[in-house]
XYZ file of C-alpha atoms in Angstrom:
429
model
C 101.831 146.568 92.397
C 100.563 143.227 93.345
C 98.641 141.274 91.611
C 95.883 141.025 94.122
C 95.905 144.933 94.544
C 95.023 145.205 90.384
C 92.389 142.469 90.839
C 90.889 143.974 93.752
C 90.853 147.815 92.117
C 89.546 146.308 88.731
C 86.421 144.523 90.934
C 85.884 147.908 92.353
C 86.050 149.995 89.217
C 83.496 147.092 86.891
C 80.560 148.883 85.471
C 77.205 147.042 84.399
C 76.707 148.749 80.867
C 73.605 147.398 78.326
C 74.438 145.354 74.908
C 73.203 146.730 71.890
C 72.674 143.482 70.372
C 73.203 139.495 70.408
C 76.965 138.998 71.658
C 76.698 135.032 72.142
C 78.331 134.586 75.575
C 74.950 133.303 76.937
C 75.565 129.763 75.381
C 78.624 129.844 78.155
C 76.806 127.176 80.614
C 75.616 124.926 77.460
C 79.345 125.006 76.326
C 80.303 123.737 80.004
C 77.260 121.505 79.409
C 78.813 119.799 76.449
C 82.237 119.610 77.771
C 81.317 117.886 80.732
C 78.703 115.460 79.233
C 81.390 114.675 76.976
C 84.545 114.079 79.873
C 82.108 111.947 81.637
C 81.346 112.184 85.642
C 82.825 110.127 88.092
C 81.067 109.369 91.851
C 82.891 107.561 94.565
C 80.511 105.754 97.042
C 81.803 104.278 100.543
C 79.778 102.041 102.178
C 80.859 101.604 105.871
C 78.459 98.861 107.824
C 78.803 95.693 109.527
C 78.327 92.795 107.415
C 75.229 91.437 106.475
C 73.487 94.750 106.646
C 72.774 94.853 102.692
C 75.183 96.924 101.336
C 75.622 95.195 98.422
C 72.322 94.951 97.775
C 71.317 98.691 98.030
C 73.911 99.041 95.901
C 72.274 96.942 93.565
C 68.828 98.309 93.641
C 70.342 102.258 94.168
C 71.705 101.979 90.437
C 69.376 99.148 89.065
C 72.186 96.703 87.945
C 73.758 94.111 89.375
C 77.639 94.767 90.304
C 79.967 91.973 90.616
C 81.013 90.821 94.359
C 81.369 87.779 96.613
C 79.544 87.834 99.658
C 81.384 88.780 102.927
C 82.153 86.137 105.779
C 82.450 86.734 109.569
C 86.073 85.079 109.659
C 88.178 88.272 108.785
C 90.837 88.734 110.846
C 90.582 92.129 110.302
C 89.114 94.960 108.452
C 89.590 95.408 104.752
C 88.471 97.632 101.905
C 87.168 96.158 98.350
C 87.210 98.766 95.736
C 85.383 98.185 92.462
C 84.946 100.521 89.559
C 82.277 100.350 86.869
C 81.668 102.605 83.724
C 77.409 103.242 83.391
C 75.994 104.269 80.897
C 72.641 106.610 80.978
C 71.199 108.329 78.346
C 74.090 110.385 76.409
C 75.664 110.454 80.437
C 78.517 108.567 81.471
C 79.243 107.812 84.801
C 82.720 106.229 86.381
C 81.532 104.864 89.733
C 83.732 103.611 92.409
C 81.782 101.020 95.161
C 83.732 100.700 98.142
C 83.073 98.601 100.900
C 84.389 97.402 104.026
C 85.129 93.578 104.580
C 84.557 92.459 107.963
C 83.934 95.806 109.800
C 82.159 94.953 112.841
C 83.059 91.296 113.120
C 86.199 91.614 115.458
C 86.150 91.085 118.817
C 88.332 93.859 119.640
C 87.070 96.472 117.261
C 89.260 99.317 118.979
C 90.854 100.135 115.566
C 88.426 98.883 113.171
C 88.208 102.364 111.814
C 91.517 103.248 111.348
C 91.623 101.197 107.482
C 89.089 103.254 106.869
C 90.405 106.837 107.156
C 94.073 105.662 105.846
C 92.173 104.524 102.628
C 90.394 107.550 102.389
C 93.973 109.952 103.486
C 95.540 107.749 100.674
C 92.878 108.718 97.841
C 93.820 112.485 98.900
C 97.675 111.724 99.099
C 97.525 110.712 95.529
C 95.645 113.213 94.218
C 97.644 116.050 96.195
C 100.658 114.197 94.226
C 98.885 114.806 91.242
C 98.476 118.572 91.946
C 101.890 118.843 92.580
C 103.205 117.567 89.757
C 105.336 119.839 87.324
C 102.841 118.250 84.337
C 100.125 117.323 85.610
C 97.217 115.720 84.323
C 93.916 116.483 86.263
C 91.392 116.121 83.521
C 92.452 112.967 82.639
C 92.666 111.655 86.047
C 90.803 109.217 87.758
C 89.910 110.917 90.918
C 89.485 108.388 93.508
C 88.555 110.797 96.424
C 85.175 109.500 98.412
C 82.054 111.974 97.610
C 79.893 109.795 99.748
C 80.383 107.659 102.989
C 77.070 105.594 103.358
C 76.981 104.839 106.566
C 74.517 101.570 107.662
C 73.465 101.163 111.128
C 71.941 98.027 112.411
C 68.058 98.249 113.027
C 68.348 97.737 116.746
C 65.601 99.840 117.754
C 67.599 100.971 120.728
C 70.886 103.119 120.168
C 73.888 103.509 118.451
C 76.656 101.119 119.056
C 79.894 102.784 120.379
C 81.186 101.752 117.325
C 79.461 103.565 115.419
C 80.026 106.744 117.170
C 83.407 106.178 117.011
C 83.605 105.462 113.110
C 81.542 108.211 112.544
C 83.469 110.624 114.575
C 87.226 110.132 112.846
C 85.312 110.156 109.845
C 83.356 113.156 109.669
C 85.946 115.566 109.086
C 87.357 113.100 106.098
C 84.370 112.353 104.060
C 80.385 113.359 103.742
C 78.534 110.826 106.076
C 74.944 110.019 105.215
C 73.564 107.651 107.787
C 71.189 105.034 106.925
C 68.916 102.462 108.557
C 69.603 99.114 106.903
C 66.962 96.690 106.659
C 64.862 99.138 108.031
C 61.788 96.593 107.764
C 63.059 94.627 110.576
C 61.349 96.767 112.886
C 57.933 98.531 113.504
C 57.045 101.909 112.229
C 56.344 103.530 115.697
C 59.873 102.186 116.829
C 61.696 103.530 113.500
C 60.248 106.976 114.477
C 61.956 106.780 117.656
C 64.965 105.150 116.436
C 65.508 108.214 114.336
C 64.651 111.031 117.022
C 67.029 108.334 119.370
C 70.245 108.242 116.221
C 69.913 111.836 115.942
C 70.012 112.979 119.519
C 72.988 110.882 119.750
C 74.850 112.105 116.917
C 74.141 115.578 118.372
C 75.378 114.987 121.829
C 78.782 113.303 120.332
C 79.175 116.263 118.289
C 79.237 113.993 115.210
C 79.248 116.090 111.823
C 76.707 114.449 109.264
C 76.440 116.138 105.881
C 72.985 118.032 105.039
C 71.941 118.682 102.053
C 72.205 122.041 100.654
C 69.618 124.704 101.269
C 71.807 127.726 99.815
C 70.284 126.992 95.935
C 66.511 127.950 95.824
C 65.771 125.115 93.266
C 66.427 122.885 95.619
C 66.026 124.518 98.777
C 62.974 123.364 99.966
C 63.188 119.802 99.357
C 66.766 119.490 100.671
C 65.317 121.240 103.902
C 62.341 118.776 104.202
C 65.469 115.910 103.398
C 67.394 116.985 106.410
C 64.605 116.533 108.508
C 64.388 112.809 107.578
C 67.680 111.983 107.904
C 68.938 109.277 109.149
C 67.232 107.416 106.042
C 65.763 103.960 106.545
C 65.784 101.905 103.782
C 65.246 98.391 102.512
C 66.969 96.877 99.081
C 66.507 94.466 97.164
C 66.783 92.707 93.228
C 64.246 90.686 93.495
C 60.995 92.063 91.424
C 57.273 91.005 92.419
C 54.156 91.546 90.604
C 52.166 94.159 92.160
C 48.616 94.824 90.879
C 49.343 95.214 86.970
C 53.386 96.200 87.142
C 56.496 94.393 88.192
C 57.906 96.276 91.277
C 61.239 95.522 93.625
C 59.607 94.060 96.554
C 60.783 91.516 99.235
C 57.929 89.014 99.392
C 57.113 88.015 103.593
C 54.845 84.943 104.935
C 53.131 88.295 106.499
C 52.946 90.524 103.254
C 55.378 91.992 100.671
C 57.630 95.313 101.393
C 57.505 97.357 98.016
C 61.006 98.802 98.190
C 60.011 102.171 95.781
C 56.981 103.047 97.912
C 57.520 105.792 100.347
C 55.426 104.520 102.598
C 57.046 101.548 103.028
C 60.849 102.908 103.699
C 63.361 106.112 102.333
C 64.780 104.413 99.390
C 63.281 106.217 97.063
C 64.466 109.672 99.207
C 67.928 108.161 99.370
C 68.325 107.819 95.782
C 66.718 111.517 94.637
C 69.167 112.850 97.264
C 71.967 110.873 97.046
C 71.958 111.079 92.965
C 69.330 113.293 91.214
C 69.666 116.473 93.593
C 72.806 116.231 94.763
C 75.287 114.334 93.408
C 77.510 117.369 92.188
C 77.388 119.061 95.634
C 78.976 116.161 97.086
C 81.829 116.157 94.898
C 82.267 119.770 95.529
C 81.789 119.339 99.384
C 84.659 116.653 99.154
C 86.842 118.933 96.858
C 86.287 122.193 98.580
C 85.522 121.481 102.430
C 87.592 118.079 102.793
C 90.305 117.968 100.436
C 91.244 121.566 101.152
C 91.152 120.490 104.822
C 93.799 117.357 104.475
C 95.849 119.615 101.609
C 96.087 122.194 103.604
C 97.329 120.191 106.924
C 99.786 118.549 104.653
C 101.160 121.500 103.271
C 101.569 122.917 106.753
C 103.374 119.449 108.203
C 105.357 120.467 104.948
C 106.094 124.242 106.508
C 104.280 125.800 103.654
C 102.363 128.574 104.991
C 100.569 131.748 103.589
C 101.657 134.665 105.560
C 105.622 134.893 107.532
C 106.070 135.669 111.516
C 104.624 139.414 110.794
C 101.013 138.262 109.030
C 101.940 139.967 105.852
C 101.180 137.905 102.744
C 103.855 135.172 101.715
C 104.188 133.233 98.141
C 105.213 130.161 97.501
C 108.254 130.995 95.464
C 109.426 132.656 98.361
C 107.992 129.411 101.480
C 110.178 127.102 98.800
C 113.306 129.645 98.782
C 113.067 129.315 102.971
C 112.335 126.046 103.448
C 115.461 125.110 100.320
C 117.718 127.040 102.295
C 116.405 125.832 105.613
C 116.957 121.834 104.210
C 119.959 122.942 102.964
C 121.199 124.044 105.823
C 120.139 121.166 107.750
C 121.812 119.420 104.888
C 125.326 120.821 105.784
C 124.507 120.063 109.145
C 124.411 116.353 108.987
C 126.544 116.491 106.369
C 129.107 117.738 109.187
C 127.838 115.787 112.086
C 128.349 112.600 109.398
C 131.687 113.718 108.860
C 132.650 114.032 112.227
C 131.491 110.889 113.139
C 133.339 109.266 110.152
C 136.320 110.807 111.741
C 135.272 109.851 115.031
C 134.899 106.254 114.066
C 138.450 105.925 112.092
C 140.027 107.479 115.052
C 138.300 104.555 117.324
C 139.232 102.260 114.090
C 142.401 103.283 114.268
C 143.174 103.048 117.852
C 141.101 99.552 118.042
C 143.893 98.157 115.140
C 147.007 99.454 117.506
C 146.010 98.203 120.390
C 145.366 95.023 117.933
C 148.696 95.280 116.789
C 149.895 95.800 120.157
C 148.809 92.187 121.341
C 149.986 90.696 118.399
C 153.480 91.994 118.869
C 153.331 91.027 122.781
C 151.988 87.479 121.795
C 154.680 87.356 118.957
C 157.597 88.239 121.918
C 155.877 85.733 123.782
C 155.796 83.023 121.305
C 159.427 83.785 120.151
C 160.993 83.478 124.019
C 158.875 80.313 124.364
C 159.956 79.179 120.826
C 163.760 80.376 121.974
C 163.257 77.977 125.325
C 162.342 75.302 123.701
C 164.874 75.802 121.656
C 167.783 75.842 124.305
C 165.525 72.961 126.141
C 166.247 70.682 122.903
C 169.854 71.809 122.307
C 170.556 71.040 126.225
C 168.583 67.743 125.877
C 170.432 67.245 122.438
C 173.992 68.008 124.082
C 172.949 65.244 127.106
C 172.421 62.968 124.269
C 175.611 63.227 122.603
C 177.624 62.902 125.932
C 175.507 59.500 126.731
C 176.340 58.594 122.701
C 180.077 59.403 123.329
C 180.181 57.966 126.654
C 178.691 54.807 125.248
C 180.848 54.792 122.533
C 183.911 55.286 124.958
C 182.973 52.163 127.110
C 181.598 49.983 123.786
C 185.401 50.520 122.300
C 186.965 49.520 125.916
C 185.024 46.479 126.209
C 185.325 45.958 122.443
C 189.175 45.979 123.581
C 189.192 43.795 126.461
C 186.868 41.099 124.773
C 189.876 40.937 121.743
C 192.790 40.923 124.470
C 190.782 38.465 125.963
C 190.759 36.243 123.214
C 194.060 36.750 122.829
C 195.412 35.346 125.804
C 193.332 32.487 125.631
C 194.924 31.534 122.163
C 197.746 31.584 123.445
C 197.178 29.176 126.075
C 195.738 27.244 123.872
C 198.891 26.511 121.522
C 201.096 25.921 125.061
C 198.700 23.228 125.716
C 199.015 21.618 122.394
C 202.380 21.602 121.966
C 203.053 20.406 125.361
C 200.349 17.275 124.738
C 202.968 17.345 121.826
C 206.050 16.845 123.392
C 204.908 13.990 125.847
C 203.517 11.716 122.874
């Protein structure tokens, strides 16, 4: 029997009986409590904008500290994430949190692709925890998770629309991460245009089929507030450090030639929404959302692209044992395959190697003929020329020793003359 038939019969068959007494199994959630105060909590935070929109700065003000960063030029080349992570400290709570923010977003003029950083960081965070899960000895609850729980998103206080951009980012985004959109600087413009801004954001975002995250109505604590929180979405606030005295207390405020903007009063702007949303109410609902809605969603895609699946060809229910037994005989298989195609191809190659070095040493034993008649020419050329050489040497010899001859009978004669001559002169005296 399968173990999902035993689970499913033992659901079926629990009773609800009565205790008799004290058992101690209702200190269960202050023992999860403990544990988890203890681990510590980490939150991820993206914060997608153009620069110059504050995002920084709500940072800032969102967790009342002041986070290390340069401020952002308009010279990028291109788009770029800066990831910072800080440990805070509140009450007996600790909190990991991981600022991310993009670096010249907006400030291209072909922003075509300015998203696509964006959702490769965010794939990569799940990529390395999926390598995590997958690990024979793994290490979860000592892991820093670096997954996104929160995209904020900032849009410009035109007054007017979205920018396509916007809708675009938005839209490759959605199914990645929880996007809460938010009016930056939202004092920039009046309160009757902010209204319509909203209505106008909204409409938009419906229309384009753009999938913003709403806060959770299912819990009846915090039903009704997260109901009257969707309605106000997107949120417009205003940040800033700086603090102002206002009547008898010191207040963040940004101080105008016209008036001061108290950034904590509600009529003013949404901060203060923003932050009992984004952290007080739900803060552990959007690191479920991210673990259970869009991790699942790029795990389960990945195992897929992997072959991995849960049921075979006839929808009856298939484990993993046996998906890794297919798909190891299937590589293996595809294995031998190459294996022979690469052996083929060796053989292939030595026979062209082979028949490339014959008809090599084909030419060099045609040029070697070729050279060795020449050489055998030249040879006979300089043994002819060498036998014409001796026949002029002899010949030349021949006539040196007959004129050699006739110069000594020569001289000869005319000796003899000579003596007649004298002995004649002789005689006469």
């Amino acid at each position: 029997m399968a173990a999902t038939d035993i689970a499913r019969q033992v659901g079926e068959g629990c009773r609800t009986i009565p205790l008799a007494g004290h058992v101690g199994f209702d200190s269960l959630p202050d023992q999860l409590v403990n544990k988890s105060v203890s681990q510590g909590f980490c939150f991820n935070i993206l914060c997608v904008g153009e620069t110059g929109l504050g995002k920084s700065t709500l940072m800032d003000t969102l967790f009342n500290t002041k986070f290390e960063g340069e401020p952002a030029t308009h010279t990028q080349p291109g788009v770029q994430l800066r990831s910072n992570t800080y440990d805070l400290q509140e009450s007996n709570v600790g909190l990991k949190l991981t600022i991310v923010s993009t670096v010249g977003f907006g400030d291209q003029i072909n922003k075509e692709d300015s998203y696509k950083p964006i959702v490769e960081f965010i794939d990569a965070q799940f990529e390395a925890y999926l390598q995590e899960e997958l690990k024979i000895r793994r290490v979860l609850h000592t892991y820093h998770d670096s997954r996104i729980h929160a995209c904020l998103y900032f849009i410009a206080p035109t007054g007017h629309s979205l920018k396509s951009l916007d809708l675009v980012t938005m839209k490759k985004l959605d199914s990645k991460v929880n996007i809460i959109p938010i009016i930056a600087k939202s004092d920039a413009i009046s309160k009757s245009e902010l209204t319509k801004f909203k209505i106008k954001i909204t409409s938009e975002l419906v229309s384009n089929g753009v999938q913003i995250y709403q806060f959770p109505t299912d819990d009846e604590s915090v039903a009704e507030i997260n109901g009257t929180m969707n309605a106000h979405l997107p949120f417009a606030v205003i940040g800033s450090t700086e603090e102002l005295k206002i009547g008898n207390k010191m207040m963040k405020a940004r101080q105008y030639p016209w008036g001061t903007v108290q950034v904590e009063n509600e009529a003013h702007c949404d901060f203060v929404k923003l932050r009992e949303m984004l952290i007080r109410v739900n803060m552990e609902d959007l690191r479920e959302q991210t673990h259970s809605r869009h991790y699942e969603l790029y795990r389960r895609c990945k195992l897929e692209e992997m072959g991995f699946k849960d049921t075979d060809p006839d929808s009856k229910p298939f484990s993993l044992q046996e998906t890794y037994e297919a798909k190891r005989n299937e590589f293996l298989g595809e294995l031998q395959k190459k294996e022979e195609e690469m052996r083929q191809m060796f053989v292939q190659r030595v026979k062209e190697k082979e028949a490339e070095l014959k008809e090599a040493e084909k030419e060099l034993h045609e040029k070697f003929d070729r050279l060795k008649k020449l050489h055998q020419d030249e040879k006979k050329k300089l043994e002819d020329k060498k036998k014409s050489l001796d026949d002029e040497v002899n010949a030349f010899k021949q006539r040196k020793t007959a004129a050699e001859l006739l110069q000594s009978q020569g001289s000869q004669a005319g000796g003899s003359q000579t003596l007649k001559r004298d002995k004649e002169k002789k005689n006469f005296f």
